[in-house]
Amino acid sequence: MIAYSNQERADVGGETGGNLLVECCNDGEACVTTSGNPLVFPRTRCGMMGLGFAMPTCWNTTAGIGDAGDPKGHVAYTLDGSVGGDCPPGYDARIPQVQLFVRIHDYEGGKYMLSDKSDVFHMDFLNGWEKGKLEEIMAGCAPSGDSGYNPPCDCTEDFLTYNYARGGAVCDKDVQKFILNEETAVVSKLPKGACQGAELVPRSWEADNPPFDGECGNQSDCADSNLEFIYKKDRWNCGDVQDSDKRKKLCRNKKIKSHCPVICEAEDLCEQDSKAKFVQDKNNKSTTCKMIKKKERCHLVEVCGTCRKTCASFDDCDYFD
């Protein structure tokens, strides 16, 4: 299913008067929101720039699933654009609404455009749910009114369970089979306009899913912290260490080595706390694993992957999406 922000009735209904919204938010101030097509990026600086888009919820079951050359005609927005509105004639089934949210923190502002030079936003949905689960929700949850959600959040509690576990990694050698082998460092500027990509890689694997790391035999659960750390009063991340021509020298620093054990090839520190001051707070304040332990804050985003020993027995870790 593909939805476009200029589809019929996409510019009405929704929580802000349309199913596409762009907001610019700064601390202590109300967010400035624009709604509906065309897509306009904020010119001003934003503490957080958010973009949200909601897909149609009415389905013409006789038109199939959009795999016969028309990926959008089989679905439509309600007559008033809202989740709880009536479906147009010929659209005989209600489907759960898929919503996309993109948030960019410390948005600098300026003039931005989509790479195809269009001001029409679009999103694709490929169904990867367990077979029958969405049908179960469709049958058991009614839409929740003018500007709510379909299905309502409280209704899904009867059908879904929250997954607190971090997704498993797959084997590096098997992931390569799923990736198109193409040169990427061949352009000097962002390509614009319509383009035709290379042919997809032929299927070369036997199973539907690649093996998980527990089946690889030589994989490690060791991981660098995803949080920035303080080094000589500047903010660094482990990627900066990896890209530095002074990586070996940086990795001799005990604090950096404990924060980035994979890049620094220090597997003996994989289950130890980072000794560096790191930035987790949205106000850019630094903290340490000692403070995390003292204040019992393993629940904060990405702290489990930084204070590995302190949070080893904590079962409700939170990670970046």
PDB file of C-alpha atoms in Angstrom:
ATOM      1  CA  MET A   1       0.000   0.000   0.000  1.00  0.00           C
ATOM      2  CA  ILE A   2       1.252   3.469  -0.911  1.00  0.00           C
ATOM      3  CA  ALA A   3      -0.297   6.735   0.274  1.00  0.00           C
ATOM      4  CA  TYR A   4       0.333  10.250  -1.010  1.00  0.00           C
ATOM      5  CA  SER A   5      -0.303  13.536   0.745  1.00  0.00           C
ATOM      6  CA  ASN A   6      -2.207  14.849  -2.298  1.00  0.00           C
ATOM      7  CA  GLN A   7      -4.640  11.927  -2.434  1.00  0.00           C
ATOM      8  CA  GLU A   8      -8.331  12.763  -2.337  1.00  0.00           C
ATOM      9  CA  ARG A   9      -9.358  13.790   1.215  1.00  0.00           C
ATOM     10  CA  ALA A  10      -5.832  13.385   2.594  1.00  0.00           C
ATOM     11  CA  ASP A  11      -5.826  17.115   3.370  1.00  0.00           C
ATOM     12  CA  VAL A  12      -8.857  16.990   5.708  1.00  0.00           C
ATOM     13  CA  GLY A  13      -9.608  15.192   8.943  1.00  0.00           C
ATOM     14  CA  GLY A  14      -6.649  14.030  10.974  1.00  0.00           C
ATOM     15  CA  GLU A  15      -5.702  15.394  14.364  1.00  0.00           C
ATOM     16  CA  THR A  16      -4.738  18.820  12.980  1.00  0.00           C
ATOM     17  CA  GLY A  17      -7.098  19.187  10.027  1.00  0.00           C
ATOM     18  CA  GLY A  18      -5.127  17.008   7.641  1.00  0.00           C
ATOM     19  CA  ASN A  19      -3.383  13.656   7.512  1.00  0.00           C
ATOM     20  CA  LEU A  20       0.038  15.219   6.893  1.00  0.00           C
ATOM     21  CA  LEU A  21       1.482  17.523   9.527  1.00  0.00           C
ATOM     22  CA  VAL A  22       4.813  19.234  10.088  1.00  0.00           C
ATOM     23  CA  GLU A  23       5.598  20.825  13.429  1.00  0.00           C
ATOM     24  CA  CYS A  24       8.410  22.972  14.779  1.00  0.00           C
ATOM     25  CA  CYS A  25       8.801  22.745  18.555  1.00  0.00           C
ATOM     26  CA  ASN A  26      11.038  24.660  20.941  1.00  0.00           C
ATOM     27  CA  ASP A  27      11.272  24.290  24.720  1.00  0.00           C
ATOM     28  CA  GLY A  28       8.844  26.524  26.581  1.00  0.00           C
ATOM     29  CA  GLU A  29       6.912  27.469  23.444  1.00  0.00           C
ATOM     30  CA  ALA A  30       3.878  26.076  21.688  1.00  0.00           C
ATOM     31  CA  CYS A  31       4.682  24.026  18.576  1.00  0.00           C
ATOM     32  CA  VAL A  32       4.069  25.728  15.245  1.00  0.00           C
ATOM     33  CA  THR A  33       2.179  23.244  13.064  1.00  0.00           C
ATOM     34  CA  THR A  34       1.336  23.188   9.367  1.00  0.00           C
ATOM     35  CA  SER A  35      -1.139  20.635   8.086  1.00  0.00           C
ATOM     36  CA  GLY A  36      -2.025  19.157   4.719  1.00  0.00           C
ATOM     37  CA  ASN A  37      -0.407  19.117   1.302  1.00  0.00           C
ATOM     38  CA  PRO A  38       2.025  20.452   0.070  1.00  0.00           C
ATOM     39  CA  LEU A  39       4.900  19.375   2.292  1.00  0.00           C
ATOM     40  CA  VAL A  40       6.732  22.461   3.570  1.00  0.00           C
ATOM     41  CA  PHE A  41       9.824  22.120   5.740  1.00  0.00           C
ATOM     42  CA  PRO A  42      10.298  24.796   8.447  1.00  0.00           C
ATOM     43  CA  ARG A  43      12.743  27.533   7.496  1.00  0.00           C
ATOM     44  CA  THR A  44      13.457  28.374  11.134  1.00  0.00           C
ATOM     45  CA  ARG A  45      15.515  26.509  13.699  1.00  0.00           C
ATOM     46  CA  CYS A  46      13.543  23.997  15.796  1.00  0.00           C
ATOM     47  CA  GLY A  47      14.472  22.182  18.962  1.00  0.00           C
ATOM     48  CA  MET A  48      12.531  19.321  17.385  1.00  0.00           C
ATOM     49  CA  MET A  49      11.065  19.135  13.903  1.00  0.00           C
ATOM     50  CA  GLY A  50       8.364  16.527  13.580  1.00  0.00           C
ATOM     51  CA  LEU A  51       6.661  15.104  10.510  1.00  0.00           C
ATOM     52  CA  GLY A  52       3.628  12.856  10.730  1.00  0.00           C
ATOM     53  CA  PHE A  53       1.539  11.161   8.060  1.00  0.00           C
ATOM     54  CA  ALA A  54      -1.501   8.899   8.404  1.00  0.00           C
ATOM     55  CA  MET A  55      -2.491   6.393   5.718  1.00  0.00           C
ATOM     56  CA  PRO A  56      -6.025   5.624   4.450  1.00  0.00           C
ATOM     57  CA  THR A  57      -8.293   3.263   6.378  1.00  0.00           C
ATOM     58  CA  CYS A  58     -10.895   2.213   3.788  1.00  0.00           C
ATOM     59  CA  TRP A  59     -10.317  -0.819   1.552  1.00  0.00           C
ATOM     60  CA  ASN A  60     -12.051  -1.985  -1.601  1.00  0.00           C
ATOM     61  CA  THR A  61     -11.658  -5.734  -1.097  1.00  0.00           C
ATOM     62  CA  THR A  62     -12.617  -6.537  -4.691  1.00  0.00           C
ATOM     63  CA  ALA A  63      -9.626  -4.498  -5.921  1.00  0.00           C
ATOM     64  CA  GLY A  64      -7.149  -6.780  -4.195  1.00  0.00           C
ATOM     65  CA  ILE A  65      -4.083  -5.705  -2.245  1.00  0.00           C
ATOM     66  CA  GLY A  66      -2.458  -3.267  -4.637  1.00  0.00           C
ATOM     67  CA  ASP A  67      -0.123  -5.698  -6.343  1.00  0.00           C
ATOM     68  CA  ALA A  68      -1.621  -5.425  -9.846  1.00  0.00           C
ATOM     69  CA  GLY A  69      -0.075  -2.163 -11.050  1.00  0.00           C
ATOM     70  CA  ASP A  70      -2.074   0.293  -8.927  1.00  0.00           C
ATOM     71  CA  PRO A  71      -0.659   0.397  -5.387  1.00  0.00           C
ATOM     72  CA  LYS A  72      -3.058   3.055  -4.046  1.00  0.00           C
ATOM     73  CA  GLY A  73      -6.440   2.740  -5.781  1.00  0.00           C
ATOM     74  CA  HIS A  74      -7.611  -0.126  -3.577  1.00  0.00           C
ATOM     75  CA  VAL A  75      -7.549   2.090  -0.482  1.00  0.00           C
ATOM     76  CA  ALA A  76      -9.066   5.491   0.257  1.00  0.00           C
ATOM     77  CA  TYR A  77      -9.452   8.062   3.009  1.00  0.00           C
ATOM     78  CA  THR A  78     -12.848   8.362   4.693  1.00  0.00           C
ATOM     79  CA  LEU A  79     -15.354  10.889   3.354  1.00  0.00           C
ATOM     80  CA  ASP A  80     -14.268  13.490   5.901  1.00  0.00           C
ATOM     81  CA  GLY A  81     -10.640  12.353   6.167  1.00  0.00           C
ATOM     82  CA  SER A  82     -10.971  11.346   9.808  1.00  0.00           C
ATOM     83  CA  VAL A  83     -10.399   7.895  11.265  1.00  0.00           C
ATOM     84  CA  GLY A  84     -14.014   7.580  12.374  1.00  0.00           C
ATOM     85  CA  GLY A  85     -15.599   8.876   9.172  1.00  0.00           C
ATOM     86  CA  ASP A  86     -17.663   6.874   6.717  1.00  0.00           C
ATOM     87  CA  CYS A  87     -15.917   5.063   3.895  1.00  0.00           C
ATOM     88  CA  PRO A  88     -16.643   6.044   0.258  1.00  0.00           C
ATOM     89  CA  PRO A  89     -19.008   3.842  -1.756  1.00  0.00           C
ATOM     90  CA  GLY A  90     -17.304   0.674  -2.948  1.00  0.00           C
ATOM     91  CA  TYR A  91     -14.849   0.556  -0.040  1.00  0.00           C
ATOM     92  CA  ASP A  92     -16.383  -2.177   2.026  1.00  0.00           C
ATOM     93  CA  ALA A  93     -13.765  -2.888   4.715  1.00  0.00           C
ATOM     94  CA  ARG A  94     -12.058  -0.878   7.411  1.00  0.00           C
ATOM     95  CA  ILE A  95      -8.324  -1.448   7.929  1.00  0.00           C
ATOM     96  CA  PRO A  96      -6.041  -0.326  10.773  1.00  0.00           C
ATOM     97  CA  GLN A  97      -4.483   3.052  10.183  1.00  0.00           C
ATOM     98  CA  VAL A  98      -0.724   3.107   9.704  1.00  0.00           C
ATOM     99  CA  GLN A  99       0.922   6.282  10.987  1.00  0.00           C
ATOM    100  CA  LEU A 100       4.488   7.417  10.392  1.00  0.00           C
ATOM    101  CA  PHE A 101       6.297   9.838  12.690  1.00  0.00           C
ATOM    102  CA  VAL A 102       9.734  11.287  11.932  1.00  0.00           C
ATOM    103  CA  ARG A 103      11.412  13.494  14.528  1.00  0.00           C
ATOM    104  CA  ILE A 104      14.636  15.433  13.988  1.00  0.00           C
ATOM    105  CA  HIS A 105      16.138  16.980  17.084  1.00  0.00           C
ATOM    106  CA  ASP A 106      18.168  20.217  16.868  1.00  0.00           C
ATOM    107  CA  TYR A 107      16.776  20.923  13.405  1.00  0.00           C
ATOM    108  CA  GLU A 108      18.806  23.774  11.923  1.00  0.00           C
ATOM    109  CA  GLY A 109      16.198  25.216   9.579  1.00  0.00           C
ATOM    110  CA  GLY A 110      16.802  26.364   6.020  1.00  0.00           C
ATOM    111  CA  LYS A 111      15.580  25.368   2.581  1.00  0.00           C
ATOM    112  CA  TYR A 112      15.007  21.646   2.114  1.00  0.00           C
ATOM    113  CA  MET A 113      13.267  19.581  -0.540  1.00  0.00           C
ATOM    114  CA  LEU A 114      12.587  15.957  -1.358  1.00  0.00           C
ATOM    115  CA  SER A 115      15.136  14.395  -3.691  1.00  0.00           C
ATOM    116  CA  ASP A 116      12.564  14.070  -6.510  1.00  0.00           C
ATOM    117  CA  LYS A 117      11.881  17.838  -6.305  1.00  0.00           C
ATOM    118  CA  SER A 118       8.270  17.118  -5.369  1.00  0.00           C
ATOM    119  CA  ASP A 119       6.340  18.717  -2.499  1.00  0.00           C
ATOM    120  CA  VAL A 120       4.129  15.622  -2.231  1.00  0.00           C
ATOM    121  CA  PHE A 121       5.012  13.327   0.657  1.00  0.00           C
ATOM    122  CA  HIS A 122       4.378   9.615   0.309  1.00  0.00           C
ATOM    123  CA  MET A 123       4.939   6.487   2.359  1.00  0.00           C
ATOM    124  CA  ASP A 124       4.865   2.760   1.649  1.00  0.00           C
ATOM    125  CA  PHE A 125       3.550  -0.017   3.864  1.00  0.00           C
ATOM    126  CA  LEU A 126       4.626  -3.634   3.476  1.00  0.00           C
ATOM    127  CA  ASN A 127       2.790  -6.025   5.776  1.00  0.00           C
ATOM    128  CA  GLY A 128       5.152  -8.107   7.890  1.00  0.00           C
ATOM    129  CA  TRP A 129       2.726  -8.963  10.667  1.00  0.00           C
ATOM    130  CA  GLU A 130       1.964 -12.498  11.728  1.00  0.00           C
ATOM    131  CA  LYS A 131      -0.661 -13.875   9.363  1.00  0.00           C
ATOM    132  CA  GLY A 132      -4.168 -13.332  10.703  1.00  0.00           C
ATOM    133  CA  LYS A 133      -3.218 -10.861  13.461  1.00  0.00           C
ATOM    134  CA  LEU A 134      -4.326  -7.694  11.645  1.00  0.00           C
ATOM    135  CA  GLU A 135      -7.548  -9.416  10.607  1.00  0.00           C
ATOM    136  CA  GLU A 136      -8.174 -10.237  14.276  1.00  0.00           C
ATOM    137  CA  ILE A 137      -7.723  -6.596  15.251  1.00  0.00           C
ATOM    138  CA  MET A 138      -9.920  -5.399  12.385  1.00  0.00           C
ATOM    139  CA  ALA A 139     -12.737  -7.674  13.493  1.00  0.00           C
ATOM    140  CA  GLY A 140     -12.471  -6.861  17.204  1.00  0.00           C
ATOM    141  CA  CYS A 141     -11.736  -3.119  17.340  1.00  0.00           C
ATOM    142  CA  ALA A 142     -14.092  -0.413  16.099  1.00  0.00           C
ATOM    143  CA  PRO A 143     -12.715   3.016  14.987  1.00  0.00           C
ATOM    144  CA  SER A 144     -12.569   5.507  17.837  1.00  0.00           C
ATOM    145  CA  GLY A 145     -14.168   8.678  16.570  1.00  0.00           C
ATOM    146  CA  ASP A 146     -13.292  11.866  14.721  1.00  0.00           C
ATOM    147  CA  SER A 147      -9.592  12.261  15.480  1.00  0.00           C
ATOM    148  CA  GLY A 148      -8.594   9.158  17.364  1.00  0.00           C
ATOM    149  CA  TYR A 149      -6.784   6.054  16.308  1.00  0.00           C
ATOM    150  CA  ASN A 150      -7.867   3.012  14.393  1.00  0.00           C
ATOM    151  CA  PRO A 151      -7.696   0.699  16.200  1.00  0.00           C
ATOM    152  CA  PRO A 152      -8.001   2.490  19.573  1.00  0.00           C
ATOM    153  CA  CYS A 153      -4.922   2.033  21.732  1.00  0.00           C
ATOM    154  CA  ASP A 154      -6.857   0.487  24.609  1.00  0.00           C
ATOM    155  CA  CYS A 155      -8.499  -2.048  22.311  1.00  0.00           C
ATOM    156  CA  THR A 156      -5.227  -3.518  21.065  1.00  0.00           C
ATOM    157  CA  GLU A 157      -4.339  -4.571  24.603  1.00  0.00           C
ATOM    158  CA  ASP A 158      -6.669  -7.518  24.083  1.00  0.00           C
ATOM    159  CA  PHE A 159      -4.752  -8.665  21.008  1.00  0.00           C
ATOM    160  CA  LEU A 160      -1.159  -7.485  21.332  1.00  0.00           C
ATOM    161  CA  THR A 161       1.622  -7.866  23.883  1.00  0.00           C
ATOM    162  CA  TYR A 162       4.380  -5.295  24.336  1.00  0.00           C
ATOM    163  CA  ASN A 163       7.819  -6.498  23.314  1.00  0.00           C
ATOM    164  CA  TYR A 164      10.363  -5.280  25.844  1.00  0.00           C
ATOM    165  CA  ALA A 165      13.212  -7.317  24.396  1.00  0.00           C
ATOM    166  CA  ARG A 166      15.715  -5.849  22.004  1.00  0.00           C
ATOM    167  CA  GLY A 167      15.567  -7.483  18.584  1.00  0.00           C
ATOM    168  CA  GLY A 168      18.155 -10.115  17.904  1.00  0.00           C
ATOM    169  CA  ALA A 169      21.020  -9.470  15.526  1.00  0.00           C
ATOM    170  CA  VAL A 170      21.605 -11.572  12.449  1.00  0.00           C
ATOM    171  CA  CYS A 171      24.860 -12.978  11.155  1.00  0.00           C
ATOM    172  CA  ASP A 172      26.954 -10.514   9.175  1.00  0.00           C
ATOM    173  CA  LYS A 173      27.792 -12.985   6.441  1.00  0.00           C
ATOM    174  CA  ASP A 174      24.107 -13.766   5.864  1.00  0.00           C
ATOM    175  CA  VAL A 175      22.971 -10.155   5.848  1.00  0.00           C
ATOM    176  CA  GLN A 176      25.165  -9.573   2.792  1.00  0.00           C
ATOM    177  CA  LYS A 177      22.862 -11.824   0.759  1.00  0.00           C
ATOM    178  CA  PHE A 178      20.009  -9.353   1.303  1.00  0.00           C
ATOM    179  CA  ILE A 179      21.927  -6.231   0.260  1.00  0.00           C
ATOM    180  CA  LEU A 180      22.402  -4.927  -3.265  1.00  0.00           C
ATOM    181  CA  ASN A 181      26.095  -4.799  -4.068  1.00  0.00           C
ATOM    182  CA  GLU A 182      26.449  -1.376  -5.654  1.00  0.00           C
ATOM    183  CA  GLU A 183      28.938   1.460  -5.510  1.00  0.00           C
ATOM    184  CA  THR A 184      27.712   4.351  -3.346  1.00  0.00           C
ATOM    185  CA  ALA A 185      30.573   6.865  -3.422  1.00  0.00           C
ATOM    186  CA  VAL A 186      30.045   7.840  -7.059  1.00  0.00           C
ATOM    187  CA  VAL A 187      28.029  11.061  -6.835  1.00  0.00           C
ATOM    188  CA  SER A 188      29.183  14.545  -5.886  1.00  0.00           C
ATOM    189  CA  LYS A 189      25.699  15.854  -5.076  1.00  0.00           C
ATOM    190  CA  LEU A 190      22.255  14.549  -4.150  1.00  0.00           C
ATOM    191  CA  PRO A 191      20.497  13.016  -7.186  1.00  0.00           C
ATOM    192  CA  LYS A 192      17.240  14.763  -8.032  1.00  0.00           C
ATOM    193  CA  GLY A 193      14.284  13.872 -10.195  1.00  0.00           C
ATOM    194  CA  ALA A 194      13.020  10.488 -11.315  1.00  0.00           C
ATOM    195  CA  CYS A 195      15.480   7.635 -11.466  1.00  0.00           C
ATOM    196  CA  GLN A 196      15.622   3.919 -12.149  1.00  0.00           C
ATOM    197  CA  GLY A 197      17.550   1.844  -9.661  1.00  0.00           C
ATOM    198  CA  ALA A 198      19.557  -1.263 -10.396  1.00  0.00           C
ATOM    199  CA  GLU A 199      17.900  -4.647 -10.676  1.00  0.00           C
ATOM    200  CA  LEU A 200      17.162  -6.331  -7.373  1.00  0.00           C
ATOM    201  CA  VAL A 201      19.508  -9.002  -6.131  1.00  0.00           C
ATOM    202  CA  PRO A 202      18.202 -12.475  -7.123  1.00  0.00           C
ATOM    203  CA  ARG A 203      17.019 -14.548  -4.190  1.00  0.00           C
ATOM    204  CA  SER A 204      19.930 -16.713  -3.086  1.00  0.00           C
ATOM    205  CA  TRP A 205      18.833 -17.956   0.322  1.00  0.00           C
ATOM    206  CA  GLU A 206      16.783 -20.979   1.184  1.00  0.00           C
ATOM    207  CA  ALA A 207      15.060 -19.791   4.367  1.00  0.00           C
ATOM    208  CA  ASP A 208      12.708 -16.815   4.655  1.00  0.00           C
ATOM    209  CA  ASN A 209      14.847 -15.340   7.411  1.00  0.00           C
ATOM    210  CA  PRO A 210      18.624 -15.246   7.897  1.00  0.00           C
ATOM    211  CA  PRO A 211      20.064 -17.073  10.931  1.00  0.00           C
ATOM    212  CA  PHE A 212      20.148 -15.147  14.177  1.00  0.00           C
ATOM    213  CA  ASP A 213      23.446 -14.520  15.906  1.00  0.00           C
ATOM    214  CA  GLY A 214      22.922 -17.370  18.352  1.00  0.00           C
ATOM    215  CA  GLU A 215      23.216 -19.778  15.432  1.00  0.00           C
ATOM    216  CA  CYS A 216      26.352 -18.250  13.912  1.00  0.00           C
ATOM    217  CA  GLY A 217      28.874 -19.632  16.353  1.00  0.00           C
ATOM    218  CA  ASN A 218      31.304 -16.739  16.148  1.00  0.00           C
ATOM    219  CA  GLN A 219      29.124 -13.770  16.942  1.00  0.00           C
ATOM    220  CA  SER A 220      29.374 -11.643  20.078  1.00  0.00           C
ATOM    221  CA  ASP A 221      26.822  -9.702  22.085  1.00  0.00           C
ATOM    222  CA  CYS A 222      29.437  -7.052  22.702  1.00  0.00           C
ATOM    223  CA  ALA A 223      28.346  -3.598  21.533  1.00  0.00           C
ATOM    224  CA  ASP A 224      29.577  -0.041  21.719  1.00  0.00           C
ATOM    225  CA  SER A 225      27.451   2.545  23.484  1.00  0.00           C
ATOM    226  CA  ASN A 226      25.135   4.568  21.250  1.00  0.00           C
ATOM    227  CA  LEU A 227      25.357   7.584  23.561  1.00  0.00           C
ATOM    228  CA  GLU A 228      27.743  10.481  23.076  1.00  0.00           C
ATOM    229  CA  PHE A 229      30.560  10.864  25.598  1.00  0.00           C
ATOM    230  CA  ILE A 230      32.651  13.821  26.740  1.00  0.00           C
ATOM    231  CA  TYR A 231      36.304  13.955  25.714  1.00  0.00           C
ATOM    232  CA  LYS A 232      38.361  17.104  26.241  1.00  0.00           C
ATOM    233  CA  LYS A 233      35.142  19.102  26.742  1.00  0.00           C
ATOM    234  CA  ASP A 234      33.791  18.011  23.335  1.00  0.00           C
ATOM    235  CA  ARG A 235      31.032  15.531  22.555  1.00  0.00           C
ATOM    236  CA  TRP A 236      32.121  12.387  20.742  1.00  0.00           C
ATOM    237  CA  ASN A 237      30.468   9.157  19.733  1.00  0.00           C
ATOM    238  CA  CYS A 238      32.040   5.790  18.997  1.00  0.00           C
ATOM    239  CA  GLY A 239      31.687   6.431  15.278  1.00  0.00           C
ATOM    240  CA  ASP A 240      33.932   9.482  15.651  1.00  0.00           C
ATOM    241  CA  VAL A 241      36.532   7.284  17.294  1.00  0.00           C
ATOM    242  CA  GLN A 242      36.328   4.749  14.498  1.00  0.00           C
ATOM    243  CA  ASP A 243      36.706   7.426  11.802  1.00  0.00           C
ATOM    244  CA  SER A 244      39.582   9.216  13.514  1.00  0.00           C
ATOM    245  CA  ASP A 245      43.095   8.773  12.152  1.00  0.00           C
ATOM    246  CA  LYS A 246      44.128   8.703  15.821  1.00  0.00           C
ATOM    247  CA  ARG A 247      41.871   5.794  16.721  1.00  0.00           C
ATOM    248  CA  LYS A 248      44.632   3.696  18.294  1.00  0.00           C
ATOM    249  CA  LYS A 249      45.715   6.596  20.482  1.00  0.00           C
ATOM    250  CA  LEU A 250      42.127   7.374  21.495  1.00  0.00           C
ATOM    251  CA  CYS A 251      41.519   3.733  22.374  1.00  0.00           C
ATOM    252  CA  ARG A 252      44.390   3.796  24.829  1.00  0.00           C
ATOM    253  CA  ASN A 253      42.238   6.130  26.906  1.00  0.00           C
ATOM    254  CA  LYS A 254      40.511   3.911  29.508  1.00  0.00           C
ATOM    255  CA  LYS A 255      37.289   5.891  29.421  1.00  0.00           C
ATOM    256  CA  ILE A 256      36.968   5.758  25.644  1.00  0.00           C
ATOM    257  CA  LYS A 257      37.939   2.095  25.548  1.00  0.00           C
ATOM    258  CA  SER A 258      35.213   1.217  28.065  1.00  0.00           C
ATOM    259  CA  HIS A 259      32.630   3.244  26.128  1.00  0.00           C
ATOM    260  CA  CYS A 260      33.560   1.738  22.745  1.00  0.00           C
ATOM    261  CA  PRO A 261      34.857  -1.796  23.468  1.00  0.00           C
ATOM    262  CA  VAL A 262      34.144  -3.135  19.978  1.00  0.00           C
ATOM    263  CA  ILE A 263      35.891  -0.376  18.052  1.00  0.00           C
ATOM    264  CA  CYS A 264      38.741  -0.410  20.557  1.00  0.00           C
ATOM    265  CA  GLU A 265      38.980  -4.216  20.424  1.00  0.00           C
ATOM    266  CA  ALA A 266      38.587  -4.526  24.195  1.00  0.00           C
ATOM    267  CA  GLU A 267      36.285  -7.529  24.576  1.00  0.00           C
ATOM    268  CA  ASP A 268      37.239  -7.851  28.239  1.00  0.00           C
ATOM    269  CA  LEU A 269      35.204  -4.656  28.814  1.00  0.00           C
ATOM    270  CA  CYS A 270      32.074  -5.785  26.972  1.00  0.00           C
ATOM    271  CA  GLU A 271      30.185  -6.487  30.202  1.00  0.00           C
ATOM    272  CA  GLN A 272      31.617  -3.552  32.141  1.00  0.00           C
ATOM    273  CA  ASP A 273      30.231  -0.057  32.668  1.00  0.00           C
ATOM    274  CA  SER A 274      31.478   2.816  30.583  1.00  0.00           C
ATOM    275  CA  LYS A 275      33.845   4.931  32.648  1.00  0.00           C
ATOM    276  CA  ALA A 276      33.235   8.018  30.505  1.00  0.00           C
ATOM    277  CA  LYS A 277      30.872  10.894  31.174  1.00  0.00           C
ATOM    278  CA  PHE A 278      28.085  10.511  28.641  1.00  0.00           C
ATOM    279  CA  VAL A 279      25.099  12.517  27.438  1.00  0.00           C
ATOM    280  CA  GLN A 280      21.656  10.988  27.825  1.00  0.00           C
ATOM    281  CA  ASP A 281      19.535  13.867  29.079  1.00  0.00           C
ATOM    282  CA  LYS A 282      17.574  15.852  26.485  1.00  0.00           C
ATOM    283  CA  ASN A 283      18.986  19.010  28.097  1.00  0.00           C
ATOM    284  CA  ASN A 284      22.487  17.841  27.115  1.00  0.00           C
ATOM    285  CA  LYS A 285      23.631  17.298  30.693  1.00  0.00           C
ATOM    286  CA  SER A 286      26.297  14.653  31.189  1.00  0.00           C
ATOM    287  CA  THR A 287      26.158  11.839  33.704  1.00  0.00           C
ATOM    288  CA  THR A 288      28.044   8.678  34.648  1.00  0.00           C
ATOM    289  CA  CYS A 289      27.215   5.070  35.356  1.00  0.00           C
ATOM    290  CA  LYS A 290      27.858   5.730  39.051  1.00  0.00           C
ATOM    291  CA  MET A 291      25.053   8.305  39.024  1.00  0.00           C
ATOM    292  CA  ILE A 292      22.819   5.946  37.030  1.00  0.00           C
ATOM    293  CA  LYS A 293      23.334   3.291  39.715  1.00  0.00           C
ATOM    294  CA  LYS A 294      22.779   5.741  42.561  1.00  0.00           C
ATOM    295  CA  LYS A 295      19.559   7.164  41.097  1.00  0.00           C
ATOM    296  CA  GLU A 296      18.376   3.823  39.623  1.00  0.00           C
ATOM    297  CA  ARG A 297      17.934   5.111  36.073  1.00  0.00           C
ATOM    298  CA  CYS A 298      18.589   2.052  33.933  1.00  0.00           C
ATOM    299  CA  HIS A 299      15.193   2.690  32.315  1.00  0.00           C
ATOM    300  CA  LEU A 300      16.499   5.720  30.420  1.00  0.00           C
ATOM    301  CA  VAL A 301      17.056   5.326  26.672  1.00  0.00           C
ATOM    302  CA  GLU A 302      20.256   3.430  25.739  1.00  0.00           C
ATOM    303  CA  VAL A 303      21.595   3.410  29.310  1.00  0.00           C
ATOM    304  CA  CYS A 304      21.540  -0.408  29.430  1.00  0.00           C
ATOM    305  CA  GLY A 305      23.974  -0.475  26.530  1.00  0.00           C
ATOM    306  CA  THR A 306      26.281   1.962  28.297  1.00  0.00           C
ATOM    307  CA  CYS A 307      26.142   0.953  31.965  1.00  0.00           C
ATOM    308  CA  ARG A 308      26.297  -2.715  31.072  1.00  0.00           C
ATOM    309  CA  LYS A 309      27.239  -4.115  34.467  1.00  0.00           C
ATOM    310  CA  THR A 310      25.023  -1.785  36.500  1.00  0.00           C
ATOM    311  CA  CYS A 311      21.975  -2.571  34.352  1.00  0.00           C
ATOM    312  CA  ALA A 312      22.728  -6.238  33.652  1.00  0.00           C
ATOM    313  CA  SER A 313      19.773  -7.484  35.702  1.00  0.00           C
ATOM    314  CA  PHE A 314      17.350  -4.743  34.609  1.00  0.00           C
ATOM    315  CA  ASP A 315      14.527  -6.194  32.495  1.00  0.00           C
ATOM    316  CA  ASP A 316      12.907  -3.057  31.086  1.00  0.00           C
ATOM    317  CA  CYS A 317      15.668  -1.537  28.951  1.00  0.00           C
ATOM    318  CA  ASP A 318      14.818   1.136  26.382  1.00  0.00           C
ATOM    319  CA  TYR A 319      16.715   1.606  23.130  1.00  0.00           C
ATOM    320  CA  PHE A 320      16.616   4.006  20.212  1.00  0.00           C
ATOM    321  CA  ASP A 321      14.283   2.921  17.407  1.00  0.00           C
TER     322      ASP A 321
END
